[in-house]
Amino acid sequence: MIDILPLQGSPVVNVAVALTLTYQVVMCFYNYFFHPLAKYPGPKLAAISELWYAKNWYAVQARWAFTLLDASKKYGDVIRIAPNELFITSFEAFEEIYGHTNHSKGRKPFLKSEFYDNPDEMSPLGAERDPVRHRETRKMLAHSFSESALTQQVQFIMSHIDLFMKQIEKYGSHEKGIQVDEWFNWLTFDIIGDLAFGESFHAIEKVKSNPAVTALMNVLFTGSVKERKLHQEFARELIVKRIAKGDDRADFFGHLLGDEKTRPSEEFLRTNASSLLIAGSETTATALSGMTYYLLERPECLRALQDEVRGAFQSDDEINETSTRDLIYVDAVI
């Protein structure tokens, strides 16, 4: 066989390797001394490459939050955790980045990255990169998240929590117990389905996952085109049913459905309902699972939480969105 290009040990390979190494060294030097984020403190390895992030995130994911906490104690409120990334614990910075008042103050908004681009369909509020469209969408949805609107929605939330507690009492006493993270997912999907689509998935009632929930979880973790299409079609069907119910229901979209002339398009409702379903369910379930795990790992914290709640209320009927506002330890746990 004739070697057309004998690569092993050839000058071409040597030059390629040398150039690659030189480029890496130059980039490390640039990232550490001249990069726009070079002024921010943090681990030196994080400043020059993605290795620090990769080591702590991918290798020990369960400790990632504690790694960031330890880093913030050492370096302060703003930490450089990768060449192009900052970790921020400052409330003022949170308002500066995510607040909606920057435009009125004449400041340029912090645009989301290209990761959120979705050229094939309308973007939901949380993924909209265009400031003008984001402002318009936010204005349309603002009433759904006003204090008065959220107060009206409490009735739906409490009914699901009451059922959840009854089912926990019934099935949690079994020898095998229950898979608590799965149950938290059922609960949050039932609640957000009720608020976003006007229809619960009845997972807690039936003590099994709804096919829609399974499809959505597949969308989140596999992202396949097939699963996305199935989820979109299911969401469209639910929105059609929700529109048919009219505007007399105090959920996320009740106030938008009154006047047909000003009513948003079906695509707008479907896209934002799907986004709310994802944003308000899996994230909350994960947080609840994490809190449960860490409280059981720290009995003294669990006792402190129990003491505060039991000292504040004589019965569960007294627990509502108003009476829980001053529970300092509950807030700390969350």
Coordinates of C-alpha atoms in Angstrom, one line a residue:
M1 CA 0.0 0.0 0.0
I2 CA 1.3 3.4 -0.9
D3 CA 1.4 6.1 1.8
I4 CA 0.1 9.2 0.2
L5 CA 0.8 11.3 3.3
P6 CA 3.0 9.7 6.0
L7 CA 1.6 11.6 8.9
Q8 CA 3.3 9.9 11.8
G9 CA 6.4 11.9 12.8
S10 CA 6.0 14.1 9.8
P11 CA 6.7 17.9 9.8
V12 CA 3.0 18.5 9.1
V13 CA 2.0 16.7 12.4
N14 CA 4.7 18.5 14.3
V15 CA 3.6 21.9 13.1
A16 CA -0.1 21.1 13.7
V17 CA 0.7 20.0 17.3
A18 CA 3.0 23.0 17.9
L19 CA 0.3 25.4 16.6
T20 CA -2.4 23.9 18.7
L21 CA -0.3 24.0 21.9
T22 CA 0.8 27.6 21.1
Y23 CA -2.9 28.6 20.5
Q24 CA -3.9 27.1 23.9
V25 CA -1.1 28.8 25.7
V26 CA -1.9 32.1 24.1
M27 CA -5.6 31.8 24.9
C28 CA -4.8 30.9 28.5
F29 CA -2.6 34.0 28.7
Y30 CA -5.2 36.2 27.1
N31 CA -8.0 34.8 29.4
Y32 CA -6.0 35.4 32.5
F33 CA -4.6 38.9 31.8
F34 CA -6.6 40.6 29.0
H35 CA -10.1 39.1 28.9
P36 CA -12.9 41.5 29.8
L37 CA -13.7 39.3 32.8
A38 CA -10.0 39.2 33.9
K39 CA -10.7 41.7 36.7
Y40 CA -13.1 39.4 38.6
P41 CA -11.8 37.1 41.3
G42 CA -12.0 33.3 41.2
P43 CA -10.0 30.1 40.9
K44 CA -7.1 30.6 38.6
L45 CA -7.9 27.4 36.7
A46 CA -11.4 28.8 36.0
A47 CA -9.9 32.0 34.6
I48 CA -7.9 30.3 31.9
S49 CA -10.0 27.3 30.9
E50 CA -13.3 25.4 31.3
L51 CA -11.5 22.7 33.3
W52 CA -12.4 24.0 36.8
Y53 CA -16.1 24.2 35.8
A54 CA -16.0 20.7 34.2
K55 CA -14.3 19.1 37.1
N56 CA -16.7 20.5 39.7
W57 CA -20.0 20.2 37.7
Y58 CA -19.7 17.0 35.7
A59 CA -17.6 15.0 38.1
V60 CA -19.4 15.9 41.3
Q61 CA -22.7 17.3 40.4
A62 CA -24.3 16.7 43.8
R63 CA -21.7 19.0 45.3
W64 CA -21.9 21.8 42.8
A65 CA -24.1 24.1 44.9
F66 CA -21.7 23.7 47.9
T67 CA -18.7 24.3 45.6
L68 CA -20.2 27.6 44.5
L69 CA -21.0 28.5 48.1
D70 CA -17.5 27.8 49.3
A71 CA -16.2 29.9 46.3
S72 CA -18.4 32.8 47.2
K73 CA -17.2 32.7 50.8
K74 CA -13.6 32.9 49.5
Y75 CA -13.9 35.3 46.6
G76 CA -17.0 37.4 47.2
D77 CA -20.3 38.1 45.6
V78 CA -19.0 38.0 42.0
I79 CA -16.8 35.0 41.0
R80 CA -15.4 34.0 37.7
I81 CA -16.2 30.3 37.3
A82 CA -15.1 30.0 33.6
P83 CA -13.4 32.2 31.1
N84 CA -16.7 33.6 29.9
E85 CA -18.9 33.0 33.0
L86 CA -19.6 34.8 36.3
F87 CA -21.4 33.5 39.3
I88 CA -23.2 36.2 41.1
T89 CA -24.8 36.2 44.6
S90 CA -25.5 39.9 44.8
F91 CA -29.2 41.0 44.9
E92 CA -28.4 44.3 43.3
A93 CA -26.7 42.5 40.4
F94 CA -29.8 40.3 40.1
E95 CA -32.0 43.3 39.7
E96 CA -29.6 44.9 37.3
I97 CA -29.5 41.8 35.0
Y98 CA -33.0 40.5 35.3
G99 CA -35.0 43.6 36.2
H100 CA -37.2 45.3 33.6
T101 CA -36.4 48.9 34.6
N102 CA -33.1 49.2 32.8
H103 CA -34.8 50.4 29.6
S104 CA -36.7 53.2 31.3
K105 CA -33.4 54.3 32.8
G106 CA -31.7 54.5 29.4
R107 CA -29.5 51.5 30.0
K108 CA -29.0 48.7 27.5
P109 CA -30.7 45.5 28.4
F110 CA -28.8 42.3 29.2
L111 CA -29.7 40.1 26.2
K112 CA -30.1 36.4 26.5
S113 CA -27.5 34.3 24.6
E114 CA -28.0 32.6 21.2
F115 CA -28.8 29.5 23.1
Y116 CA -32.4 30.7 23.4
D117 CA -32.9 31.3 19.6
N118 CA -35.9 29.5 18.3
P119 CA -36.4 30.5 14.6
D120 CA -39.0 27.8 13.9
E121 CA -41.6 29.0 16.3
M122 CA -42.7 31.8 18.6
S123 CA -40.5 32.2 21.7
P124 CA -42.1 32.2 25.2
L125 CA -41.5 35.1 27.5
G126 CA -38.6 33.4 29.3
A127 CA -36.7 32.7 26.1
E128 CA -37.5 35.9 24.1
R129 CA -34.3 37.7 23.1
D130 CA -35.8 40.6 21.3
P131 CA -36.3 43.4 23.9
V132 CA -39.3 44.9 22.2
R133 CA -41.2 41.6 21.8
H134 CA -40.2 40.6 25.3
R135 CA -41.7 43.9 26.6
E136 CA -44.9 43.3 24.7
T137 CA -45.2 39.7 25.9
R138 CA -44.5 40.7 29.5
K139 CA -47.1 43.4 29.4
M140 CA -49.7 40.9 28.2
L141 CA -48.9 38.3 30.9
A142 CA -48.2 40.8 33.7
H143 CA -51.7 40.6 35.1
S144 CA -51.5 36.8 35.5
F145 CA -48.7 37.3 38.0
S146 CA -50.0 40.3 39.9
E147 CA -50.6 39.9 43.6
S148 CA -54.4 39.9 43.2
A149 CA -54.3 37.3 40.4
L150 CA -52.0 35.0 42.4
T151 CA -54.3 35.3 45.4
Q152 CA -57.1 34.1 43.3
Q153 CA -55.1 31.1 42.1
V154 CA -54.3 30.0 45.7
Q155 CA -57.6 28.0 45.8
F156 CA -56.4 25.7 43.0
I157 CA -53.0 25.2 44.6
M158 CA -54.4 24.4 48.0
S159 CA -56.8 21.9 46.7
H160 CA -53.9 20.0 45.1
I161 CA -51.8 20.2 48.2
D162 CA -54.7 18.9 50.4
L163 CA -55.1 15.9 48.0
F164 CA -51.3 15.4 48.0
M165 CA -51.2 15.2 51.8
K166 CA -54.1 12.7 52.0
Q167 CA -52.4 10.5 49.4
I168 CA -49.0 10.8 51.3
E169 CA -50.7 9.7 54.5
K170 CA -52.4 6.8 52.7
Y171 CA -49.5 5.4 50.6
G172 CA -46.5 6.7 52.6
S173 CA -47.2 4.3 55.5
H174 CA -46.6 1.3 53.2
E175 CA -43.5 -0.8 53.9
K176 CA -41.9 0.3 50.6
G177 CA -42.8 3.9 51.2
I178 CA -43.0 6.3 48.2
Q179 CA -40.6 7.7 45.6
V180 CA -40.8 11.2 46.9
D181 CA -39.1 13.0 43.9
E182 CA -41.6 11.3 41.6
W183 CA -44.5 12.4 43.8
F184 CA -43.2 16.0 43.9
N185 CA -43.2 15.9 40.1
W186 CA -46.7 14.7 40.0
L187 CA -47.8 17.4 42.4
T188 CA -46.2 20.3 40.6
F189 CA -47.3 19.1 37.2
D190 CA -50.9 18.8 38.5
I191 CA -50.8 22.3 39.9
I192 CA -49.2 24.0 36.9
G193 CA -51.4 22.1 34.5
D194 CA -54.4 23.4 36.3
L195 CA -53.1 27.0 36.3
A196 CA -51.8 27.1 32.8
F197 CA -54.3 24.9 30.9
G198 CA -57.3 24.9 33.3
E199 CA -56.9 21.1 33.6
S200 CA -55.1 19.0 36.1
F201 CA -53.2 15.9 35.0
H202 CA -54.6 14.0 38.0
A203 CA -51.3 12.2 38.6
I204 CA -51.6 12.5 42.4
E205 CA -55.2 11.3 42.3
K206 CA -54.4 8.3 40.2
V207 CA -51.0 7.7 41.8
K208 CA -49.3 7.4 38.5
S209 CA -47.6 9.5 35.9
N210 CA -49.7 11.1 33.2
P211 CA -48.5 10.4 29.6
A212 CA -48.2 14.1 29.1
V213 CA -45.8 14.4 32.1
T214 CA -43.7 11.6 30.7
A215 CA -43.6 13.2 27.3
L216 CA -42.6 16.5 28.8
M217 CA -39.8 15.0 30.9
N218 CA -38.5 13.3 27.7
V219 CA -38.5 16.7 26.0
L220 CA -36.5 18.2 28.9
F221 CA -33.9 15.4 29.0
T222 CA -33.7 14.1 25.5
G223 CA -34.9 17.0 23.4
S224 CA -35.8 14.7 20.4
V225 CA -37.7 16.3 17.6
K226 CA -40.4 13.5 17.9
E227 CA -40.9 14.2 21.6
R228 CA -41.1 18.0 21.0
K229 CA -43.8 17.6 18.4
L230 CA -45.8 15.3 20.6
H231 CA -45.6 17.8 23.5
Q232 CA -46.5 20.7 21.2
E233 CA -49.5 18.9 19.9
F234 CA -50.7 17.9 23.3
A235 CA -50.2 21.5 24.5
R236 CA -52.2 22.7 21.5
E237 CA -55.1 20.4 22.4
L238 CA -55.2 21.6 26.0
I239 CA -55.1 25.2 24.9
V240 CA -58.1 24.7 22.6
K241 CA -60.0 23.2 25.5
R242 CA -58.9 26.1 27.8
I243 CA -60.1 28.7 25.3
A244 CA -63.5 26.9 25.1
K245 CA -63.9 27.4 28.9
G246 CA -63.8 31.1 28.5
D247 CA -62.6 33.9 30.9
D248 CA -64.5 33.0 34.0
R249 CA -61.7 31.0 35.5
A250 CA -59.0 32.7 37.6
D251 CA -56.0 31.0 36.2
F252 CA -53.0 32.3 34.2
F253 CA -55.0 33.1 31.0
G254 CA -58.4 33.9 32.3
H255 CA -58.1 37.6 31.8
L256 CA -56.7 37.2 28.3
L257 CA -59.7 35.3 26.9
G258 CA -62.5 37.8 27.4
D259 CA -62.5 39.9 24.2
E260 CA -61.9 38.0 21.0
K261 CA -60.6 41.2 19.3
T262 CA -57.7 41.5 21.8
R263 CA -57.3 37.8 22.5
P264 CA -53.7 36.5 21.8
S265 CA -53.3 33.9 19.2
E266 CA -53.5 30.2 19.9
E267 CA -49.8 29.9 19.2
F268 CA -49.0 32.6 21.8
L269 CA -51.1 30.9 24.5
R270 CA -49.7 27.4 23.6
T271 CA -46.1 28.6 23.6
N272 CA -46.3 30.4 26.9
A273 CA -48.4 27.7 28.6
S274 CA -45.8 25.1 27.6
S275 CA -43.1 27.3 28.9
L276 CA -44.9 27.8 32.2
L277 CA -45.5 24.1 32.4
I278 CA -41.8 23.5 32.3
A279 CA -40.6 26.4 34.3
G280 CA -43.2 25.9 37.1
S281 CA -43.1 22.2 37.5
E282 CA -39.8 20.3 37.2
T283 CA -37.9 23.1 38.8
T284 CA -40.1 23.3 41.8
A285 CA -40.2 19.5 42.2
T286 CA -36.4 19.4 42.1
A287 CA -36.2 22.1 44.8
L288 CA -38.7 20.2 47.0
S289 CA -36.8 17.0 46.5
G290 CA -33.5 18.7 47.4
M291 CA -35.0 20.3 50.5
T292 CA -36.5 17.0 51.7
Y293 CA -33.1 15.3 51.3
Y294 CA -31.1 17.9 53.1
L295 CA -33.6 18.2 55.9
L296 CA -33.5 14.5 56.5
E297 CA -29.7 14.6 56.4
R298 CA -29.7 17.4 59.1
P299 CA -32.2 16.4 61.8
E300 CA -31.5 19.6 63.8
C301 CA -32.6 21.7 60.8
L302 CA -35.7 19.6 60.4
R303 CA -36.6 20.1 64.1
A304 CA -36.1 23.9 63.8
L305 CA -38.4 24.0 60.8
Q306 CA -41.0 21.9 62.6
D307 CA -40.8 24.1 65.7
E308 CA -41.4 27.3 63.7
V309 CA -44.3 25.9 61.7
R310 CA -46.0 24.2 64.6
G311 CA -45.5 27.2 66.8
A312 CA -47.1 29.5 64.3
F313 CA -50.2 27.5 63.5
Q314 CA -52.8 25.5 65.5
S315 CA -54.1 23.7 62.5
D316 CA -53.3 23.3 58.8
D317 CA -56.4 25.4 58.0
E318 CA -54.5 28.5 59.2
I319 CA -51.7 28.0 56.6
N320 CA -52.1 30.2 53.6
E321 CA -50.2 32.6 51.3
T322 CA -50.6 35.4 53.9
S323 CA -49.9 33.7 57.2
T324 CA -46.7 32.1 55.9
R325 CA -45.0 35.4 54.9
D326 CA -43.2 35.9 58.3
L327 CA -41.8 32.4 58.6
I328 CA -38.1 33.3 58.6
Y329 CA -36.8 29.7 58.9
V330 CA -39.1 28.4 56.2
D331 CA -37.7 31.1 53.9
A332 CA -34.1 30.2 54.9
V333 CA -34.8 26.5 54.1
I334 CA -36.2 27.3 50.7

